[in-house]
Short mmCIF file of C-alpha atoms in Angstrom, two decimals:
data_model
loop_
_atom_site.label_atom_id
_atom_site.label_comp_id
_atom_site.label_asym_id
_atom_site.label_seq_id
_atom_site.Cartn_x
_atom_site.Cartn_y
_atom_site.Cartn_z
CA UNK A 1 0.00 0.00 0.00
CA UNK A 2 1.30 3.47 -0.86
CA UNK A 3 0.05 6.50 1.05
CA UNK A 4 0.62 10.24 0.84
CA UNK A 5 1.89 12.06 3.92
CA UNK A 6 0.01 15.38 3.92
CA UNK A 7 2.30 16.93 6.53
CA UNK A 8 5.63 16.23 4.83
CA UNK A 9 4.31 15.90 1.29
CA UNK A 10 6.06 12.56 0.91
CA UNK A 11 4.70 9.46 -0.75
CA UNK A 12 5.25 6.58 1.64
CA UNK A 13 4.70 2.85 1.23
CA UNK A 14 3.51 0.39 3.86
CA UNK A 15 5.08 -3.05 3.99
CA UNK A 16 3.76 -6.13 5.79
CA UNK A 17 6.29 -8.81 6.66
CA UNK A 18 4.78 -12.24 7.09
CA UNK A 19 6.20 -15.26 8.87
CA UNK A 20 9.06 -13.40 10.58
CA UNK A 21 10.63 -15.75 13.12
CA UNK A 22 9.97 -14.68 16.71
CA UNK A 23 13.66 -14.78 17.54
CA UNK A 24 14.46 -12.37 14.72
CA UNK A 25 11.68 -10.00 15.76
CA UNK A 26 12.90 -10.02 19.38
CA UNK A 27 16.43 -9.18 18.23
CA UNK A 28 15.04 -6.39 16.07
CA UNK A 29 13.11 -5.04 19.07
CA UNK A 30 16.30 -5.11 21.17
CA UNK A 31 18.27 -3.21 18.54
CA UNK A 32 15.46 -0.67 18.17
CA UNK A 33 15.41 -0.12 21.92
CA UNK A 34 19.20 0.34 21.98
CA UNK A 35 18.88 3.00 19.27
CA UNK A 36 15.81 4.57 20.92
CA UNK A 37 13.70 3.87 17.85
CA UNK A 38 10.44 2.14 17.16
CA UNK A 39 10.68 -1.22 15.45
CA UNK A 40 9.33 0.40 12.27
CA UNK A 41 12.05 3.08 12.32
CA UNK A 42 14.72 0.46 13.04
CA UNK A 43 13.62 -1.57 10.01
CA UNK A 44 13.67 1.56 7.84
CA UNK A 45 17.14 2.55 9.10
CA UNK A 46 18.51 -0.92 8.42
CA UNK A 47 16.98 -1.09 4.95
CA UNK A 48 18.34 2.35 4.10
CA UNK A 49 21.84 1.46 5.27
CA UNK A 50 21.90 -1.79 3.32
CA UNK A 51 20.35 -0.47 0.12
CA UNK A 52 22.09 2.89 -0.06
CA UNK A 53 25.61 1.53 0.29
CA UNK A 54 27.87 2.14 -2.64
CA UNK A 55 28.29 -1.07 -4.62
CA UNK A 56 31.77 -2.55 -4.66
CA UNK A 57 33.67 -2.36 -7.93
CA UNK A 58 34.91 -5.95 -7.93
CA UNK A 59 37.58 -5.36 -10.57
CA UNK A 60 39.03 -2.43 -8.59
CA UNK A 61 38.85 -4.43 -5.35
CA UNK A 62 40.80 -7.31 -6.94
CA UNK A 63 43.36 -4.91 -8.41
CA UNK A 64 43.86 -3.31 -4.99
CA UNK A 65 44.27 -6.71 -3.35
CA UNK A 66 46.87 -7.68 -5.95
CA UNK A 67 48.75 -4.39 -5.41
CA UNK A 68 48.75 -5.01 -1.66
CA UNK A 69 49.94 -8.58 -2.12
CA UNK A 70 52.82 -7.41 -4.34
CA UNK A 71 53.80 -4.73 -1.84
CA UNK A 72 54.20 -7.19 1.04
CA UNK A 73 55.77 -10.03 -0.95
CA UNK A 74 59.08 -10.97 0.55
CA UNK A 75 58.25 -9.82 4.06
CA UNK A 76 56.74 -13.16 5.06
CA UNK A 77 57.87 -16.49 3.74
CA UNK A 78 55.78 -19.64 3.63
CA UNK A 79 58.03 -21.08 6.32
CA UNK A 80 57.39 -18.10 8.58
CA UNK A 81 53.62 -18.36 8.10
CA UNK A 82 53.73 -22.08 8.88
CA UNK A 83 55.75 -21.40 12.04
CA UNK A 84 53.29 -18.70 13.16
CA UNK A 85 50.36 -21.09 12.64
CA UNK A 86 52.06 -23.86 14.58
CA UNK A 87 53.04 -21.47 17.37
CA UNK A 88 49.41 -20.63 18.01
CA UNK A 89 48.47 -24.31 18.28
CA UNK A 90 50.91 -25.23 21.02
#
């Protein structure tokens, strides 16, 4: 359902979520309380933050990872990494 907010002049949609697990709803209520929001406002805030994120340019991300890998090559050898792993298991 889409409604018109006469006060703000915004068009706003209503969403009904069916079959939400109780555990998830309780966690959502807890987060809303921590943020001093209603559950509705918490859902809106979380949707906005997940949808409005800038998408990752995968090619650029891979290129950056490769540049970083080249810049640290030689600092750690395979033997050193193996020793560090074993050290943590003792």
